[in-house]
Short mmCIF file of C-alpha atoms in Angstrom, two decimals:
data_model
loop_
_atom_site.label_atom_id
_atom_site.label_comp_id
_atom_site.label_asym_id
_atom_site.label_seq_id
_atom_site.Cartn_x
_atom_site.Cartn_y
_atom_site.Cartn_z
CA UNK M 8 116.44 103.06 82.42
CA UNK M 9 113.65 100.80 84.23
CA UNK M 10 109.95 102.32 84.82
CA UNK M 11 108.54 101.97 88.06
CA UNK M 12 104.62 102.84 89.16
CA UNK M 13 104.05 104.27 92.21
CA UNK M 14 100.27 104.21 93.52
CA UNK M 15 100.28 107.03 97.07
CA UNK M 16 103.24 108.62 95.48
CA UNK M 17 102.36 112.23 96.73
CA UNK M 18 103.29 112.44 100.16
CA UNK M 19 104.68 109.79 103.40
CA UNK M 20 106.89 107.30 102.25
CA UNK M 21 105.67 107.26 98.93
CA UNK M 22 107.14 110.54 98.24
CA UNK M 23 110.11 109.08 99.30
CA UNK M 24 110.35 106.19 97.43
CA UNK M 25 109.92 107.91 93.95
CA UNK M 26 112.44 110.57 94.98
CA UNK M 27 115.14 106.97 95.56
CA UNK M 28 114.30 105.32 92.94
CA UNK M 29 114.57 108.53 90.56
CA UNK M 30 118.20 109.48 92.20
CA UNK M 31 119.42 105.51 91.28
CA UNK M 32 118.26 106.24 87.55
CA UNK M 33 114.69 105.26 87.39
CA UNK M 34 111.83 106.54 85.70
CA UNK M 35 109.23 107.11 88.34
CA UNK M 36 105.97 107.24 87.30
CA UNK M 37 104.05 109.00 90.59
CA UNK M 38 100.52 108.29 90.70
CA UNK M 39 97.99 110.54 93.41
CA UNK M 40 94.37 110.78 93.90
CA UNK M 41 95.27 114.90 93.55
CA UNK M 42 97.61 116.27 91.60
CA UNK M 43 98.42 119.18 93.64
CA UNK M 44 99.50 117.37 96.51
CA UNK M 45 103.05 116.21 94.30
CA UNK M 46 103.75 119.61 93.72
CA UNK M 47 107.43 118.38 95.60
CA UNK M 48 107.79 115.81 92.90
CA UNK M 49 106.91 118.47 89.85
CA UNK M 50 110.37 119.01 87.47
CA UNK M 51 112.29 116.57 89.39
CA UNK M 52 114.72 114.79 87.06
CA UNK M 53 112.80 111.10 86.29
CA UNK M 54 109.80 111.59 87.92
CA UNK M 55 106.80 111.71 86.03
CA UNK M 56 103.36 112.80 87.85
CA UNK M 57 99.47 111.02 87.01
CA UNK M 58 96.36 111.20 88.21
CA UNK M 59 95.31 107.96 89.59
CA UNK M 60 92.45 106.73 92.17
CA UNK M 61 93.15 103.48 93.18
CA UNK M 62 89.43 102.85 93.90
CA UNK M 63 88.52 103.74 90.88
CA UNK M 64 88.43 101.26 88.17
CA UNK M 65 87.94 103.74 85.58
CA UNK M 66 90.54 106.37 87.03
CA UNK M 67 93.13 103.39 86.58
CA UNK M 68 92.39 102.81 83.09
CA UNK M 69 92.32 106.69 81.85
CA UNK M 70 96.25 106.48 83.81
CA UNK M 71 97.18 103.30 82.20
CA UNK M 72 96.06 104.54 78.79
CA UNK M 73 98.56 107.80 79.37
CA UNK M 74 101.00 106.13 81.12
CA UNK M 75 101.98 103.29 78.64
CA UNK M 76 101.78 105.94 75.48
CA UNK M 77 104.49 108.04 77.39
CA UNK M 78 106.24 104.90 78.53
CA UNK M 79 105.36 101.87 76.47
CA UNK M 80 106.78 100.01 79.26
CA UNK M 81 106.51 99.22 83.21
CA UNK M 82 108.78 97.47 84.91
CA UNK M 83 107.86 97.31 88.53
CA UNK M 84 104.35 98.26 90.15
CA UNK M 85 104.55 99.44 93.76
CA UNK M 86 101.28 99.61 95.27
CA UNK M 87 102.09 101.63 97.86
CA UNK M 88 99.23 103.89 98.30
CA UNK M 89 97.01 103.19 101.93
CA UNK M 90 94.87 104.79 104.98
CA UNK M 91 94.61 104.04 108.56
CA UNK M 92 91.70 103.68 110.44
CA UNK M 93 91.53 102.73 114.60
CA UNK M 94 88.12 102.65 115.49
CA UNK M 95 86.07 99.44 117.62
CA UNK M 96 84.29 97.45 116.36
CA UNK M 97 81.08 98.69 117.75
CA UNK M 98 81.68 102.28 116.94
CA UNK M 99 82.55 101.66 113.62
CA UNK M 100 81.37 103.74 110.49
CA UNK M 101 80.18 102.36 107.23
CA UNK M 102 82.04 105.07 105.07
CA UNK M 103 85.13 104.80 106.84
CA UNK M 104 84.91 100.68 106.93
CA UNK M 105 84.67 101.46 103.01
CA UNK M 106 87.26 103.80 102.21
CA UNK M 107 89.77 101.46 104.30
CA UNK M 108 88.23 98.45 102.31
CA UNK M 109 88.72 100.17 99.11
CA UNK M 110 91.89 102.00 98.99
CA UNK M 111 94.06 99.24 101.08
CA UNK M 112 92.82 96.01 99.63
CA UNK M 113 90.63 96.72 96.73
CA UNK M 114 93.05 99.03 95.20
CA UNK M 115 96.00 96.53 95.24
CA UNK M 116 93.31 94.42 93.22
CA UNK M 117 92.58 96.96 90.91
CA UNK M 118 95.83 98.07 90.30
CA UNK M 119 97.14 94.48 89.72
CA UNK M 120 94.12 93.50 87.37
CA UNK M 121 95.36 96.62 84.86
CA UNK M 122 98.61 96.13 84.73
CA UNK M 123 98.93 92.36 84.50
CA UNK M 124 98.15 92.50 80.79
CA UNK M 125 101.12 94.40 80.83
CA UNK M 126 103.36 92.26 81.83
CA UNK M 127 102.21 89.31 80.43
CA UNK M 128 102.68 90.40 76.91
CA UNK M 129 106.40 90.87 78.09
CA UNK M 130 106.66 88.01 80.08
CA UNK M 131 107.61 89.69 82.75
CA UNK M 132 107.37 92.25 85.51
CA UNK M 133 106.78 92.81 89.11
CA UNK M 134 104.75 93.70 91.61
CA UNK M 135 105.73 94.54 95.20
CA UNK M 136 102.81 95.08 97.00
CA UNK M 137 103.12 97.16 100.26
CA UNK M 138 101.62 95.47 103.28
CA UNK M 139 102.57 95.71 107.19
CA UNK M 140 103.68 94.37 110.12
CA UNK M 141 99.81 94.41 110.51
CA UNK M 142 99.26 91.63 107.77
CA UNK M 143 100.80 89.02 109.76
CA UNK M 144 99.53 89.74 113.50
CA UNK M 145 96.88 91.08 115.17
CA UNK M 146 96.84 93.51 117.35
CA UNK M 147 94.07 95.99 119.63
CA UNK M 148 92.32 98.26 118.39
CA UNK M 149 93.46 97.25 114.24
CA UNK M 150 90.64 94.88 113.23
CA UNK M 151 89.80 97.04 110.07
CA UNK M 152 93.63 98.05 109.11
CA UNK M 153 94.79 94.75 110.07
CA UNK M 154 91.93 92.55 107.89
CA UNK M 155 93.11 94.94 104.63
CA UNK M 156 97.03 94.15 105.30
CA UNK M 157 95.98 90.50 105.76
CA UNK M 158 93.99 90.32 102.70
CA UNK M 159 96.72 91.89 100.66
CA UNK M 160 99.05 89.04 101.90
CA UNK M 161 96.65 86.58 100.88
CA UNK M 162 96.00 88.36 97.63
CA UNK M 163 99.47 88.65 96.82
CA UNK M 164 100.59 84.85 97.61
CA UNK M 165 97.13 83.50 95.45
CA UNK M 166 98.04 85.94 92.58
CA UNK M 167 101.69 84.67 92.36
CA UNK M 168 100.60 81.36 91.64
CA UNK M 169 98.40 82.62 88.93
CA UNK M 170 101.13 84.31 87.45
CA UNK M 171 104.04 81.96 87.16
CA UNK M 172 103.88 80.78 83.85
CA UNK M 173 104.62 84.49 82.55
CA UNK M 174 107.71 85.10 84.80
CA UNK M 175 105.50 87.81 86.15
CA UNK M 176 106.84 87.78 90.50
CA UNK M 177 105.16 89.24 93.23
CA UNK M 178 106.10 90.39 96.48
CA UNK M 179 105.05 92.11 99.69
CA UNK M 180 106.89 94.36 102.20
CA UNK M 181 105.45 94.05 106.15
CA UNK M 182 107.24 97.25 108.43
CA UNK M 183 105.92 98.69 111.48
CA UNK M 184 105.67 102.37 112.11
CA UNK M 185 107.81 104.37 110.27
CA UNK M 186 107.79 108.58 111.12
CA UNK M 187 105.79 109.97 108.26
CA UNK M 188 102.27 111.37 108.66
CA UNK M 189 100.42 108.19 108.27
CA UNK M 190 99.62 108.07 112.34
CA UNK M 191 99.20 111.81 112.22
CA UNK M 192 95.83 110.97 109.39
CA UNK M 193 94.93 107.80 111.23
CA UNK M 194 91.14 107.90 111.25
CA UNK M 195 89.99 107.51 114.70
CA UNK M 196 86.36 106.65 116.24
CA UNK M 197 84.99 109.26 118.29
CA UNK M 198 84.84 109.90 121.96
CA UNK M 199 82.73 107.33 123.93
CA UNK M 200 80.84 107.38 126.81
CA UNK M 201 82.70 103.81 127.70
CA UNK M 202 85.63 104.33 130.14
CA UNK M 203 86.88 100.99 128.98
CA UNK M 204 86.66 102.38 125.11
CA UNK M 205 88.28 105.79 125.70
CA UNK M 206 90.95 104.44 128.45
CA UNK M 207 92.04 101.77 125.01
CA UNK M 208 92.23 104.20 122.39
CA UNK M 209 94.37 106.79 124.44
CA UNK M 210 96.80 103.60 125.27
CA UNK M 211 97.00 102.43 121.79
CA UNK M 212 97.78 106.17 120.35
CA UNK M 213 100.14 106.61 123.30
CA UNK M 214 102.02 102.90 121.78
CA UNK M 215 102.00 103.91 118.46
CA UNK M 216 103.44 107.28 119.06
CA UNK M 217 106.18 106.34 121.40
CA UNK M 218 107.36 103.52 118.84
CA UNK M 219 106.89 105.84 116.02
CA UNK M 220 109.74 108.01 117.13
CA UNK M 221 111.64 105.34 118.15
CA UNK M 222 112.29 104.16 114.84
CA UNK M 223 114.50 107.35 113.48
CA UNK M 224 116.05 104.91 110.75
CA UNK M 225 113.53 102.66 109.60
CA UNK M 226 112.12 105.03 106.75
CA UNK M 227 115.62 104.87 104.78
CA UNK M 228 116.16 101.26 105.81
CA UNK M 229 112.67 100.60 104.06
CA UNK M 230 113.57 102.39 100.97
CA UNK M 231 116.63 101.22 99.91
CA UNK M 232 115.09 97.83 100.27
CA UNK M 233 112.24 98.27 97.90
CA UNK M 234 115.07 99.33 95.39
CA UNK M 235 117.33 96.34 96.26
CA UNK M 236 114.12 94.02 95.77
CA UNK M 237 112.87 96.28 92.39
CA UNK M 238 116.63 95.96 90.82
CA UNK M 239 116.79 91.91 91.77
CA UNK M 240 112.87 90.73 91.99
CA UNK M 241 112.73 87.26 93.28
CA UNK M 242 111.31 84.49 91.16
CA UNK M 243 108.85 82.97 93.08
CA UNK M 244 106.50 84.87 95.71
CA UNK M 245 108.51 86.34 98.76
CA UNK M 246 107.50 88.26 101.88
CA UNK M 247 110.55 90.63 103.17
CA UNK M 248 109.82 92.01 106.62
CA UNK M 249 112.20 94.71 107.44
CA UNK M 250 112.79 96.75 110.68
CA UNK M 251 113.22 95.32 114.52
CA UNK M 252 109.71 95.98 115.20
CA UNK M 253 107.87 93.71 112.93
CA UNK M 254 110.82 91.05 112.88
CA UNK M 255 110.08 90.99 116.52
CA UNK M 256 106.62 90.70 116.48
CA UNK M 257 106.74 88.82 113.45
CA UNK M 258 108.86 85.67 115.35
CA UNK M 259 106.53 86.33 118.43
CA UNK M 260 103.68 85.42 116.89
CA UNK M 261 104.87 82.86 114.91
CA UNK M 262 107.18 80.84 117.47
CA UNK M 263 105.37 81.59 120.32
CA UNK M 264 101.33 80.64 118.70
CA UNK M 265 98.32 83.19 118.90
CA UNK M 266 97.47 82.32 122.60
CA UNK M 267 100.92 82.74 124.38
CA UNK M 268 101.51 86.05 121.79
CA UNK M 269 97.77 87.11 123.19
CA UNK M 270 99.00 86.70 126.58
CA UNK M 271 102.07 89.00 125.65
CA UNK M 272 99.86 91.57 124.08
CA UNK M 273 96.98 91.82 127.11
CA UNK M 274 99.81 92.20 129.52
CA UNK M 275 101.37 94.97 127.59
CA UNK M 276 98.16 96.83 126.98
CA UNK M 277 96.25 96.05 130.16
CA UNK M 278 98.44 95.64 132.68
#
């Protein structure tokens, strides 16, 4: 049986991931900032629960040190775990600009930087690191989410290079908005006294919610991918964008440039 790390593993898609990859006859090693919020994932066959703060450089060691004397080995690394937060730029908080910082870019760092020793003295491993439709376009209202996503695709394709030479592959998974509670715990700025401000944010939510529960099957069609791309990792560095949504957006923005997508995007919003 393969070992797989999962970093968010206690609730959302997470959750669902480890509960996959345990029914195909993995170990799962769920990681969570709090223990009792993977009281779901407590006795089920092949899942293993561990305390573990992505932002926290010495919460990742303490769970590495535990982790590899249960398991001696790790196969795959899914860093998985991540926050919202939809907020202008001008209303923006410092703690919140942190937090997003921290637990969606930083942590991939972190979480990479421990485990790479890992793999290397195997010569091999992978790590699929969970981004978004968000790290390749830009959209209202995301300039803190989307900056995180983007740096984690940047991260990801830099560190593969790095990483070559001890068959140690890296990938990264872009979807749009999948129905789990991640828009539910979106962090959103407050109330303004701008018309402008307040008549965005409600369109925006409105968006997001509508395409949310659009996309009934996009949850299971994410899944089973991360396990086809954990069972067969590719060799070299690979981006897989799955769903209509972000393959959509995804060939807008690309084929059509930033200024005719912009165009696209102000007359959806702001029409």
């Amino acid at each position: 049986m393969k070992n797989v790390l999962i970093t968010g593993a206690s609730g959302g898609i997470g959750k669902e991931i480890a509960l996959h990859f345990a029914k195909n006859g993995w170990n799962v090693i769920a990681t969570m900032i709090h223990m009792d919020h993977g009281k779901e994932l407590e006795g089920v066959e092949n899942i293993s629960c561990y305390l573990l703060d992505v932002t926290s450089t010495e919460s990742i060691a303490l769970a590495k040190k535990k982790i590899i004397e249960d398991f001696k080995i790790i196969d795959v690394v899914i860093n998985n775990a991540g926050v919202g937060y939809r907020s202008f730029v001008e209303l923006s908080e410092d703690a919140e600009i942190n937090t997003i910082v921290d637990v969606n870019w930083i942590g991939v760092v972190k979480v990479c930087r421990a485990f790479i020793p890992e793999f290397r003295a195997r010569k091999k491993g992978h790590f699929i690191n969970i981004s978004s439709i968000a790290g390749l376009v830009n959209l209202p209202l995301g300039s803190f989410y989307h900056a995180t996503k983007h740096a984690v695709e940047s991260f990801s394709e830099c560190m593969a290079y790095e990483l070559i030479d001890f068959n140690i592959s890296v990938s990264t998974v872009q979807f749009g908005n999948t129905q789990t509670n991640f828009q539910k715990n979106v962090v959103k700025s407050n109330q303004s006294s701008l018309p402008s401000y307040n008549n965005l944010m409600e369109k925006i939510s409105l968006i997001l919610e509508i395409k949310t529960k659009k996309n009934t099957g996009l949850k299971p069609q994410i899944i089973r991918e991360l396990l086809k791309i954990a069972e067969n990792p590719p060799k070299n560095f690979k981006r897989y964008t799955i769903g209509f949504d972000a393959n959509g957006l995804s060939f807008l923005r690309f084929g059509m440039g930033y200024r005719l997508f912009g165009r696209i995007i102000r007359q959806s919003v702001f029409k």
